[in-house]
Amino acid sequence: MEFSDIRSQAKRAGHAPGVLIYTGRSKNPTQITLVNYTKESCAEKSTLNFDEISTFLDEPGNHWIQAEGFKDVDIISQIQKKFQLHPLTAEDILTGQRAKLEEFDHYIFVTLKILTWDKAKKKFAIDQVGLVLGSHFLLSFSSGPLDIFKKIKDKLMSGPKQRLREQSTDYLFYRLIDAIIDQYFVVLEELGELIDSTETLIVTEPERHHIRKLYRMKRETLMLRKSIWPMREVVNHLSQLDDKFITKFTRLYIRDVYDHTMQAIDTIETYRDMLSSMVDIYLSSLTNRLNEVMKTLTIISTIFIPITFIASFYGMNFYNMTELKWRYGYPTVIVIMILSVIAMMIYFRKKKWF
Amino acid sequence: MEFSDIRSQAKRAGHAPGVLIYTGRSKNPTQITLVNYTKESCAEKSTLNFDEISTFLDEPGNHWIQAEGFKDVDIISQIQKKFQLHPLTAEDILTGQRAKLEEFDHYIFVTLKILTWDKAKKKFAIDQVGLVLGSHFLLSFSSGPLDIFKKIKDKLMSGPKQRLREQSTDYLFYRLIDAIIDQYFVVLEELGELIDSTETLIVTEPERHHIRKLYRMKRETLMLRKSIWPMREVVNHLSQLDDKFITKFTRLYIRDVYDHTMQAIDTIETYRDMLSSMVDIYLSSLTNRLNEVMKTLTIISTIFIPITFIASFYGMNFYNMTELKWRYGYPTVIVIMILSVIAMMIYFRKKKWF
Amino acid sequence: MEFSDIRSQAKRAGHAPGVLIYTGRSKNPTQITLVNYTKESCAEKSTLNFDEISTFLDEPGNHWIQAEGFKDVDIISQIQKKFQLHPLTAEDILTGQRAKLEEFDHYIFVTLKILTWDKAKKKFAIDQVGLVLGSHFLLSFSSGPLDIFKKIKDKLMSGPKQRLREQSTDYLFYRLIDAIIDQYFVVLEELGELIDSTETLIVTEPERHHIRKLYRMKRETLMLRKSIWPMREVVNHLSQLDDKFITKFTRLYIRDVYDHTMQAIDTIETYRDMLSSMVDIYLSSLTNRLNEVMKTLTIISTIFIPITFIASFYGMNFYNMTELKWRYGYPTVIVIMILSVIAMMIYFRKKKWF
Amino acid sequence: MEFSDIRSQAKRAGHAPGVLIYTGRSKNPTQITLVNYTKESCAEKSTLNFDEISTFLDEPGNHWIQAEGFKDVDIISQIQKKFQLHPLTAEDILTGQRAKLEEFDHYIFVTLKILTWDKAKKKFAIDQVGLVLGSHFLLSFSSGPLDIFKKIKDKLMSGPKQRLREQSTDYLFYRLIDAIIDQYFVVLEELGELIDSTETLIVTEPERHHIRKLYRMKRETLMLRKSIWPMREVVNHLSQLDDKFITKFTRLYIRDVYDHTMQAIDTIETYRDMLSSMVDIYLSSLTNRLNEVMKTLTIISTIFIPITFIASFYGMNFYNMTELKWRYGYPTVIVIMILSVIAMMIYFRKKKWF
Amino acid sequence: MEFSDIRSQAKRAGHAPGVLIYTGRSKNPTQITLVNYTKESCAEKSTLNFDEISTFLDEPGNHWIQAEGFKDVDIISQIQKKFQLHPLTAEDILTGQRAKLEEFDHYIFVTLKILTWDKAKKKFAIDQVGLVLGSHFLLSFSSGPLDIFKKIKDKLMSGPKQRLREQSTDYLFYRLIDAIIDQYFVVLEELGELIDSTETLIVTEPERHHIRKLYRMKRETLMLRKSIWPMREVVNHLSQLDDKFITKFTRLYIRDVYDHTMQAIDTIETYRDMLSSMVDIYLSSLTNRLNEVMKTLTIISTIFIPITFIASFYGMNFYNMTELKWRYGYPTVIVIMILSVIAMMIYFRKKKWF
């Protein structure tokens, strides 16, 4: 999963720039949903017929064209031509990218990573979303249907007299980005809880498989980091664009998104440091355990080895071992053995070995 | 506790921006305290009735509106409307945030982390304070009553002829921030002493639970770091604001706060490095201890194993072991055993094993 | 292989700047391929005769002079004089360099690292490419024939009505760089898969030779890093050049190359962090294994040492050991031994040692 | 000692800014030394009577007011008023600070850390110096008498025709700072020699207490770092001030101080890296030693355990052990034992265990 | 050797700035070599008589004054006065410095570290060179004669019609710096080969003394780093100077020196990372070896301890041990012992312990 960007880019090697090839792995059929909205009215249409799309787009008002699934590259290519997108924009929508913002004469293009938490597998999935914002139109491209976009569409359709309807597509654009970044916090919270629970486990009783768990979390944190860091630049750049695409009204909101991105980054860095410290505890716990095992062995050995020697000594078969025939020989030896054991025990007690 | 910001943000996911939901965990009832002050006079009022608040605010002079506890979101929302705060400002007051500064047309908004040291649990608690500074008014929002704010209010009420009364709300604003940052040093000092005492313990006799203590301190240091670092940007930004909200008089004081923030950051970074070094000592102490355990075992074993072999040897039942019948057989064996033990001891002494 | 740059530079020590010496190791014969192209026509010529080259270059249109192999320094020197290249440019083409961009009055000079993955040895090779872009001419220098350049030449020759033919040499220049950077992703993907497979191995059963594998991968990652990081500066600089050499049309494409470079850098940094974590797992696995070995020894020893003592005890030859003659002496001792073994086993079971 | 800044700041928590409280720990009585100098003449006076001070200051020429010891806060407060220092300047002189530079309308204020090496304890002490430079006056504040300041005063008094007398107080100001930074090199050299000698010890025979020594040095390096890093900013800022306080003549000298500061910082960073590496050697030495202990045990055990078994075997009391009665039974067993020992020894020799 | 800068600076503590004291350790006698050159003619003179020097310098053309050895501080002081050098320049020439560039009104002053590889000791030596470049004159100061300078002087004297003679002293200045930095690559290559050979050793059979070798290399890398990093700033600054001292012609060459410096820095950073990784391999190899030792002990012990118990058991002297008299008692016990050994061996084989 994690190196999908790289695989996606490697697959492109040898192809001319601007040639449309979908290099990802999800095989969702393409769905085009059109939304036309003004302060007063709002209409939605779902079609794959380009003529219908074309007719729909000729109507006045704000347009949101949502393309979900990349199976049907043709229709995406036609939409691209309709909106006169640069060949590289079209290519970038279909290829794994680092989050980025490109400014063109008549539109801005943003690629973002979207994270979804898989509750069952306790890991997150990374996908990519492409957004094209022009004057009164917004195109969104994703490799499959997205829940969070559906919610915003429903909100938009729910009625007039709300900011979404009163503002132009730049506010809608902000709302999509905001929803995407809110998802990061959901993933971060889940990961944080995973870290917290592993921490408790490692501190109380370190087991072999914990280190793998730690490693998996470290790896996921690295992936998150790789996805979220470039967002900082993108959102910062967005907040510094001139008024052409983003109104002053929306810019205030984008600044807020920037703060959230920084908060997410801070949290990831903190997770990373915590995971590093947890590896240290784990290692020290292992050595501690080794110490304990060795102490057990040493105590048993040092108690029994000397008295076993004494027993072996009087098991020798020399003829002139007169002490064997002494009346108090046997009890004396027993007493010596007991004293030896007691001496050893006092020694270990002093060393606080048990 | 630590990931409360993230939890707070994750809870907001799916909500439209600007909708007021308190996502924190403290359930303190809301208290509104109003202070109106000029060079000559000073009045205080505590009420939850918005009309009374409104009337009070119409009086001339400087106003400090202190809102403590977020249970009653309505009254906070009414205050927001009264002062025409941006919806995002109101949202940010109620949601866990990174320390930040937002400039608006008629006010500046600052979110800060406030730290309090819990003497009993030997750990600190992080809370959030929101400050809104406008011309001749200052709003402060906290999830509960704050001691340090009370002290400043008492000082303010204590009489005329002091800087607090002679200056406008920007100086009061500075005093609140200064008090918050002074708290950081209290926490840093306590943490420093904790580190110092743990250090002595680890260096003299490392115990299993020390690593957990170390880890806990590391974690707290990380949390502190995450809270204090963004303060740097905020205070720096504050000191560079134009004269609209912060007078030249106050700006000198803010520069001082900036120096204190840098001092706190330096200290945290030093703590972090020291804690990392302490993990190294701890690990080396464990290995040292293992060495000692192993030496004990090795000394006992290597002394007794050879002589036990000799004893076993003469415990064999062969008929023609003539040495068993020799007159000096038995004493010779005893002498050999003693010499073997002495040889071993000299060997270990040379190796400085005991 | 890896320090070839340094060796190459060290060999130059003592020589005056601008003196042409090839300090690399590949001994490929020099091949000069000339391509002349306009929107309508396209011609190719391969020769080592400088007069023929000179005549060919006098024709109008865009020229791409491809020099492969550095054995024949003379012809390279003649080309250099023909295009009035600075002595340092000629020197840099032949000496191992950090990726860099030099702007001169009538041309820009770029040195790049090209990576090729050796499937058999599972490692990559680094080579250097020098590109000189002037108005309507492009010179490319490599130590041997390059597949990716051949592909672009074939594409160029394949027919009119394509961007390569419609644009000037700056677009061709971009295409060469793009092809070079696409190669990075191929190498990164292969390395990523190597890391992935090693990771699985280390997590399931750590072996001695894994650490060497890890180390080799770390080393390769470091080399990659050293090669790719300076690219960032070069491509960034390229995208900020004024219109003299790079048209606005091409600049958009160069910005895309910049994004790819950043993506490659992010990936390398992630690999680096992952490899560091894998060393930690490996070390903890070793200690785990030591723990297991020690547990086996301790269990066997602590079970048998006490009962061996008992056996030795009753092997003593004292005359008055009356228990030896007791009827139930022998069975009693057997029962004691069995109980001792059971007690030990319960103890170890409790400690979860097996 | 080390967290004195933090303690000092923590003590201030709750106090209004600008209130003069000395929060340090040295209890030196206050001494005020006044020096008035021109190119031609030079006079010195020591007094605690503010009127005398006042009269002295009214004379023309350059004034250096040296305040040593903070016991008598009153006189310091009077001097502050005389020179119209900002309340925060007075506060910062008495409170532990990070090195900093503050520009005011009629003076600049600099706080610096001064280091002194304690030969006996082999550690350094950190103290703070406050310098106020105005037009033709220089105030210096320290918690006790300083040797290096005394030397400069003596030099100043020693006679005319030297740069100190020919220049204004800004050159004197530079000389004080230069003397302070020269002290850093003395401390750095001593610390470097301590590191060098510990290094030799650890490499030849690692002992338990070395790790503590290492840790102490690491800690001292961290403290040094915390003190010296902020100096960089201060001195850089000084060298960029306009001509109001620092003449062009002196600025050249300040640039030199900047280079020295950078040299000190480089050295500290190098020490830090070296100390980290030394911890690695120490840890590896411990493991090496464990290896050696374990080898001794293993060699003794594996040599004697098999032959002890053979001896025990022929100590069994079975009636039909006919080999016991064989003529060559006993010698055969002895030969087998010797061969077993030789075999083991060859095995260990091959493994290079001894 | 390594802290010579610091020692040198520490020695200066207490001295006034600008006082000439040589604080280094090499005791080479001072040699002054004068070279006067124009496009057409070239003359060389070696003298310690200042009058002769003075006369020689009055001739027209470019002058290169080479001072080697610092024993005779007087003559250096006289040269300084002749060229009106700032007192600090003279001081910096004689004191250990960080590489730096100082711009004065009529000259620029550069201090550089020069590295020489000692083939016998397999380590490098660091020395310092001071260069003063003015209009048509260049002064070079070194603590002893330098091979690389001699080579350039010979080149210069070798005849007209070469860039060295056609250009002014700024090009000569560049050539000296270029020669110095070329030396870095020689040292880096040698160090690289040392690292390479140690790497092979550590990977195949880790020995105790390897860690010391590693540490020594790490230390040398740190020293190199400390010497080369500041060069970056110096050379960058040089390439940005205005035309007063460095002509446009030479500036292109200086840019090339900058690239080489960056290449050297990249290489050092890579070495550093590789050395850190090698410490990890070394440590893991040690633990691996411990594992092996412990396995040997455990295998021998667990095979023999149980059967030794059985032998001891039947060595007991109870009267009613009837199995001792059974016909098949003895062979049965032998079979049990053999089975026990086989069982243990299967167990270890399964665990892949041998």
PDB file of C-alpha atoms in Angstrom, chain A residues 147-327:
ATOM      1  CA  ASP A 147     -18.474   9.581   2.210  1.00  0.00           C
ATOM      2  CA  ILE A 148     -17.308  12.982   3.324  1.00  0.00           C
ATOM      3  CA  PHE A 149     -18.025  14.498  -0.089  1.00  0.00           C
ATOM      4  CA  LYS A 150     -21.486  12.959  -0.110  1.00  0.00           C
ATOM      5  CA  LYS A 151     -22.246  14.631   3.256  1.00  0.00           C
ATOM      6  CA  ILE A 152     -21.242  18.017   1.893  1.00  0.00           C
ATOM      7  CA  LYS A 153     -23.327  17.477  -1.240  1.00  0.00           C
ATOM      8  CA  ASP A 154     -26.354  16.577   0.918  1.00  0.00           C
ATOM      9  CA  LYS A 155     -25.754  19.699   3.019  1.00  0.00           C
ATOM     10  CA  LEU A 156     -25.557  21.776  -0.154  1.00  0.00           C
ATOM     11  CA  MET A 157     -28.803  20.319  -1.487  1.00  0.00           C
ATOM     12  CA  SER A 158     -30.549  20.618   1.894  1.00  0.00           C
ATOM     13  CA  GLY A 159     -31.783  24.144   1.332  1.00  0.00           C
ATOM     14  CA  PRO A 160     -30.899  27.801   0.712  1.00  0.00           C
ATOM     15  CA  LYS A 161     -29.866  30.288   3.417  1.00  0.00           C
ATOM     16  CA  GLN A 162     -26.589  28.695   4.349  1.00  0.00           C
ATOM     17  CA  ARG A 163     -23.057  29.834   3.721  1.00  0.00           C
ATOM     18  CA  LEU A 164     -22.412  26.999   1.224  1.00  0.00           C
ATOM     19  CA  ARG A 165     -25.115  28.337  -1.052  1.00  0.00           C
ATOM     20  CA  GLU A 166     -24.461  31.999  -0.491  1.00  0.00           C
ATOM     21  CA  GLN A 167     -20.818  31.778  -1.432  1.00  0.00           C
ATOM     22  CA  SER A 168     -19.251  30.742  -4.696  1.00  0.00           C
ATOM     23  CA  THR A 169     -17.378  27.523  -5.460  1.00  0.00           C
ATOM     24  CA  ASP A 170     -14.276  28.710  -3.540  1.00  0.00           C
ATOM     25  CA  TYR A 171     -16.147  28.227  -0.266  1.00  0.00           C
ATOM     26  CA  LEU A 172     -17.291  24.783  -1.394  1.00  0.00           C
ATOM     27  CA  PHE A 173     -13.665  24.090  -2.295  1.00  0.00           C
ATOM     28  CA  TYR A 174     -12.635  25.099   1.238  1.00  0.00           C
ATOM     29  CA  ARG A 175     -15.315  22.867   2.730  1.00  0.00           C
ATOM     30  CA  LEU A 176     -14.023  19.831   0.823  1.00  0.00           C
ATOM     31  CA  ILE A 177     -10.443  20.477   1.983  1.00  0.00           C
ATOM     32  CA  ASP A 178     -11.631  21.093   5.542  1.00  0.00           C
ATOM     33  CA  ALA A 179     -13.520  17.785   5.511  1.00  0.00           C
ATOM     34  CA  ILE A 180     -10.425  15.979   4.213  1.00  0.00           C
ATOM     35  CA  ILE A 181      -8.216  17.429   6.937  1.00  0.00           C
ATOM     36  CA  ASP A 182     -10.807  16.681   9.628  1.00  0.00           C
ATOM     37  CA  GLN A 183     -10.390  13.043   8.574  1.00  0.00           C
ATOM     38  CA  TYR A 184      -6.703  13.296   9.483  1.00  0.00           C
ATOM     39  CA  PHE A 185      -7.664  13.961  13.086  1.00  0.00           C
ATOM     40  CA  VAL A 186      -9.890  10.899  13.141  1.00  0.00           C
ATOM     41  CA  VAL A 187      -6.947   8.791  11.940  1.00  0.00           C
ATOM     42  CA  LEU A 188      -4.570  10.535  14.355  1.00  0.00           C
ATOM     43  CA  GLU A 189      -6.908   9.890  17.267  1.00  0.00           C
ATOM     44  CA  GLU A 190      -7.199   6.196  16.438  1.00  0.00           C
ATOM     45  CA  LEU A 191      -3.447   5.913  16.020  1.00  0.00           C
ATOM     46  CA  GLY A 192      -2.966   7.802  19.291  1.00  0.00           C
ATOM     47  CA  GLU A 193      -5.172   5.309  21.097  1.00  0.00           C
ATOM     48  CA  LEU A 194      -3.294   2.418  19.528  1.00  0.00           C
ATOM     49  CA  ILE A 195      -0.026   3.949  20.739  1.00  0.00           C
ATOM     50  CA  ASP A 196      -1.490   4.507  24.193  1.00  0.00           C
ATOM     51  CA  SER A 197      -2.675   0.919  24.566  1.00  0.00           C
ATOM     52  CA  THR A 198       0.600  -0.529  23.255  1.00  0.00           C
ATOM     53  CA  GLU A 199       2.473   1.696  25.674  1.00  0.00           C
ATOM     54  CA  THR A 200       0.589   0.252  28.634  1.00  0.00           C
ATOM     55  CA  LEU A 201       1.273  -3.290  27.380  1.00  0.00           C
ATOM     56  CA  ILE A 202       4.989  -2.718  26.875  1.00  0.00           C
ATOM     57  CA  VAL A 203       5.436  -1.075  30.244  1.00  0.00           C
ATOM     58  CA  THR A 204       3.657  -3.886  32.113  1.00  0.00           C
ATOM     59  CA  GLU A 205       4.748  -7.030  30.246  1.00  0.00           C
ATOM     60  CA  PRO A 206       6.863  -6.826  27.102  1.00  0.00           C
ATOM     61  CA  GLU A 207       6.201  -9.613  24.632  1.00  0.00           C
ATOM     62  CA  ARG A 208       7.968 -10.537  21.472  1.00  0.00           C
ATOM     63  CA  HIS A 209       5.179  -9.459  19.123  1.00  0.00           C
ATOM     64  CA  HIS A 210       5.053  -5.979  20.662  1.00  0.00           C
ATOM     65  CA  ILE A 211       8.133  -4.894  18.793  1.00  0.00           C
ATOM     66  CA  ARG A 212       6.397  -5.747  15.536  1.00  0.00           C
ATOM     67  CA  LYS A 213       3.372  -3.793  16.623  1.00  0.00           C
ATOM     68  CA  LEU A 214       5.659  -0.876  17.470  1.00  0.00           C
ATOM     69  CA  TYR A 215       7.344  -1.179  14.121  1.00  0.00           C
ATOM     70  CA  ARG A 216       4.039  -1.263  12.277  1.00  0.00           C
ATOM     71  CA  MET A 217       2.923   1.863  14.107  1.00  0.00           C
ATOM     72  CA  LYS A 218       6.222   3.559  13.344  1.00  0.00           C
ATOM     73  CA  ARG A 219       5.788   2.697   9.714  1.00  0.00           C
ATOM     74  CA  GLU A 220       2.259   4.023   9.655  1.00  0.00           C
ATOM     75  CA  THR A 221       3.403   7.206  11.371  1.00  0.00           C
ATOM     76  CA  LEU A 222       6.062   7.611   8.684  1.00  0.00           C
ATOM     77  CA  MET A 223       3.459   7.169   5.977  1.00  0.00           C
ATOM     78  CA  LEU A 224       1.159   9.676   7.647  1.00  0.00           C
ATOM     79  CA  ARG A 225       4.044  12.073   7.907  1.00  0.00           C
ATOM     80  CA  LYS A 226       4.881  11.704   4.254  1.00  0.00           C
ATOM     81  CA  SER A 227       1.240  12.416   3.394  1.00  0.00           C
ATOM     82  CA  ILE A 228       0.583  15.326   5.729  1.00  0.00           C
ATOM     83  CA  TRP A 229       3.826  17.345   5.614  1.00  0.00           C
ATOM     84  CA  PRO A 230       3.395  18.527   2.006  1.00  0.00           C
ATOM     85  CA  MET A 231      -0.146  19.665   2.905  1.00  0.00           C
ATOM     86  CA  ARG A 232       1.430  22.450   4.915  1.00  0.00           C
ATOM     87  CA  GLU A 233       2.946  24.027   1.858  1.00  0.00           C
ATOM     88  CA  VAL A 234      -0.226  23.562  -0.163  1.00  0.00           C
ATOM     89  CA  VAL A 235      -2.533  25.166   2.390  1.00  0.00           C
ATOM     90  CA  ASN A 236      -0.030  27.939   3.080  1.00  0.00           C
ATOM     91  CA  HIS A 237       0.178  28.659  -0.622  1.00  0.00           C
ATOM     92  CA  LEU A 238      -3.632  28.639  -0.836  1.00  0.00           C
ATOM     93  CA  SER A 239      -3.897  31.234   1.921  1.00  0.00           C
ATOM     94  CA  GLN A 240      -1.513  33.502   0.020  1.00  0.00           C
ATOM     95  CA  LEU A 241      -3.206  33.353  -3.395  1.00  0.00           C
ATOM     96  CA  ASP A 242      -4.560  36.637  -4.681  1.00  0.00           C
ATOM     97  CA  ASP A 243      -8.275  37.328  -4.915  1.00  0.00           C
ATOM     98  CA  LYS A 244      -8.750  35.771  -8.338  1.00  0.00           C
ATOM     99  CA  PHE A 245      -9.811  32.346  -7.094  1.00  0.00           C
ATOM    100  CA  ILE A 246     -10.196  32.664  -3.331  1.00  0.00           C
ATOM    101  CA  THR A 247     -12.271  35.526  -1.929  1.00  0.00           C
ATOM    102  CA  LYS A 248     -11.220  37.387   1.180  1.00  0.00           C
ATOM    103  CA  PHE A 249     -14.191  35.776   2.953  1.00  0.00           C
ATOM    104  CA  THR A 250     -12.937  32.262   2.259  1.00  0.00           C
ATOM    105  CA  ARG A 251      -9.300  33.106   2.920  1.00  0.00           C
ATOM    106  CA  LEU A 252     -10.002  33.490   6.653  1.00  0.00           C
ATOM    107  CA  TYR A 253     -11.325  29.955   6.668  1.00  0.00           C
ATOM    108  CA  ILE A 254      -8.304  28.657   4.784  1.00  0.00           C
ATOM    109  CA  ARG A 255      -6.046  30.171   7.448  1.00  0.00           C
ATOM    110  CA  ASP A 256      -7.951  28.030   9.930  1.00  0.00           C
ATOM    111  CA  VAL A 257      -7.267  24.941   7.808  1.00  0.00           C
ATOM    112  CA  TYR A 258      -3.593  25.876   7.913  1.00  0.00           C
ATOM    113  CA  ASP A 259      -3.666  25.892  11.715  1.00  0.00           C
ATOM    114  CA  HIS A 260      -5.270  22.452  11.699  1.00  0.00           C
ATOM    115  CA  THR A 261      -2.599  21.139   9.365  1.00  0.00           C
ATOM    116  CA  MET A 262       0.114  22.421  11.707  1.00  0.00           C
ATOM    117  CA  GLN A 263      -1.676  20.784  14.632  1.00  0.00           C
ATOM    118  CA  ALA A 264      -1.742  17.468  12.765  1.00  0.00           C
ATOM    119  CA  ILE A 265       1.966  17.781  11.951  1.00  0.00           C
ATOM    120  CA  ASP A 266       2.865  18.578  15.573  1.00  0.00           C
ATOM    121  CA  THR A 267       0.940  15.508  16.684  1.00  0.00           C
ATOM    122  CA  ILE A 268       2.671  13.226  14.186  1.00  0.00           C
ATOM    123  CA  GLU A 269       6.078  14.471  15.302  1.00  0.00           C
ATOM    124  CA  THR A 270       5.100  13.826  18.914  1.00  0.00           C
ATOM    125  CA  TYR A 271       3.907  10.306  18.030  1.00  0.00           C
ATOM    126  CA  ARG A 272       7.205   9.671  16.311  1.00  0.00           C
ATOM    127  CA  ASP A 273       9.217  10.708  19.351  1.00  0.00           C
ATOM    128  CA  MET A 274       6.995   8.624  21.626  1.00  0.00           C
ATOM    129  CA  LEU A 275       7.382   5.542  19.463  1.00  0.00           C
ATOM    130  CA  SER A 276      11.159   5.960  19.530  1.00  0.00           C
ATOM    131  CA  SER A 277      11.087   6.137  23.321  1.00  0.00           C
ATOM    132  CA  MET A 278       8.895   3.046  23.460  1.00  0.00           C
ATOM    133  CA  VAL A 279      11.506   1.062  21.539  1.00  0.00           C
ATOM    134  CA  ASP A 280      13.973   2.055  24.269  1.00  0.00           C
ATOM    135  CA  ILE A 281      11.651   0.812  27.021  1.00  0.00           C
ATOM    136  CA  TYR A 282      11.065  -2.387  25.122  1.00  0.00           C
ATOM    137  CA  LEU A 283      14.788  -3.021  24.757  1.00  0.00           C
ATOM    138  CA  SER A 284      15.445  -2.242  28.409  1.00  0.00           C
ATOM    139  CA  SER A 285      12.595  -4.561  29.414  1.00  0.00           C
ATOM    140  CA  LEU A 286      14.168  -7.359  27.410  1.00  0.00           C
ATOM    141  CA  THR A 287      17.493  -6.861  29.139  1.00  0.00           C
ATOM    142  CA  ASN A 288      15.698  -6.688  32.467  1.00  0.00           C
ATOM    143  CA  ARG A 289      14.044  -9.985  31.749  1.00  0.00           C
ATOM    144  CA  LEU A 290      17.357 -11.511  30.765  1.00  0.00           C
ATOM    145  CA  ASN A 291      18.742 -10.255  34.057  1.00  0.00           C
ATOM    146  CA  GLU A 292      15.936 -11.997  35.898  1.00  0.00           C
ATOM    147  CA  VAL A 293      16.394 -15.280  34.061  1.00  0.00           C
ATOM    148  CA  MET A 294      20.099 -15.174  34.756  1.00  0.00           C
ATOM    149  CA  LYS A 295      19.532 -14.413  38.426  1.00  0.00           C
ATOM    150  CA  THR A 296      17.289 -17.445  38.799  1.00  0.00           C
ATOM    151  CA  LEU A 297      19.912 -19.649  37.189  1.00  0.00           C
ATOM    152  CA  THR A 298      22.706 -18.137  39.247  1.00  0.00           C
ATOM    153  CA  ILE A 299      20.860 -18.493  42.552  1.00  0.00           C
ATOM    154  CA  ILE A 300      19.961 -22.141  41.957  1.00  0.00           C
ATOM    155  CA  SER A 301      23.437 -22.950  40.682  1.00  0.00           C
ATOM    156  CA  THR A 302      25.420 -21.232  43.398  1.00  0.00           C
ATOM    157  CA  ILE A 303      23.270 -22.782  46.127  1.00  0.00           C
ATOM    158  CA  PHE A 304      23.457 -26.361  44.840  1.00  0.00           C
ATOM    159  CA  ILE A 305      26.855 -26.521  43.159  1.00  0.00           C
ATOM    160  CA  PRO A 306      28.891 -26.278  46.423  1.00  0.00           C
ATOM    161  CA  ILE A 307      26.760 -28.762  48.357  1.00  0.00           C
ATOM    162  CA  THR A 308      26.701 -31.147  45.409  1.00  0.00           C
ATOM    163  CA  PHE A 309      30.486 -30.995  45.538  1.00  0.00           C
ATOM    164  CA  ILE A 310      30.448 -31.916  49.217  1.00  0.00           C
ATOM    165  CA  ALA A 311      28.120 -34.827  48.525  1.00  0.00           C
ATOM    166  CA  SER A 312      30.335 -35.979  45.630  1.00  0.00           C
ATOM    167  CA  PHE A 313      33.361 -35.600  47.891  1.00  0.00           C
ATOM    168  CA  TYR A 314      32.027 -38.081  50.405  1.00  0.00           C
ATOM    169  CA  GLY A 315      30.979 -40.332  47.575  1.00  0.00           C
ATOM    170  CA  MET A 316      34.675 -40.984  46.816  1.00  0.00           C
ATOM    171  CA  ASN A 317      35.853 -44.475  47.389  1.00  0.00           C
ATOM    172  CA  PHE A 318      39.187 -43.929  49.133  1.00  0.00           C
ATOM    173  CA  TYR A 319      39.863 -46.538  51.780  1.00  0.00           C
ATOM    174  CA  ASN A 320      41.339 -44.183  54.340  1.00  0.00           C
ATOM    175  CA  MET A 321      38.541 -41.572  54.462  1.00  0.00           C
ATOM    176  CA  THR A 322      38.234 -41.958  58.212  1.00  0.00           C
ATOM    177  CA  GLU A 323      35.639 -39.224  58.599  1.00  0.00           C
ATOM    178  CA  LEU A 324      33.156 -41.580  56.910  1.00  0.00           C
ATOM    179  CA  LYS A 325      33.349 -43.793  59.934  1.00  0.00           C
ATOM    180  CA  TRP A 326      33.209 -40.988  62.549  1.00  0.00           C
ATOM    181  CA  ARG A 327      30.086 -40.950  64.603  1.00  0.00           C
TER     182      ARG A 327
END
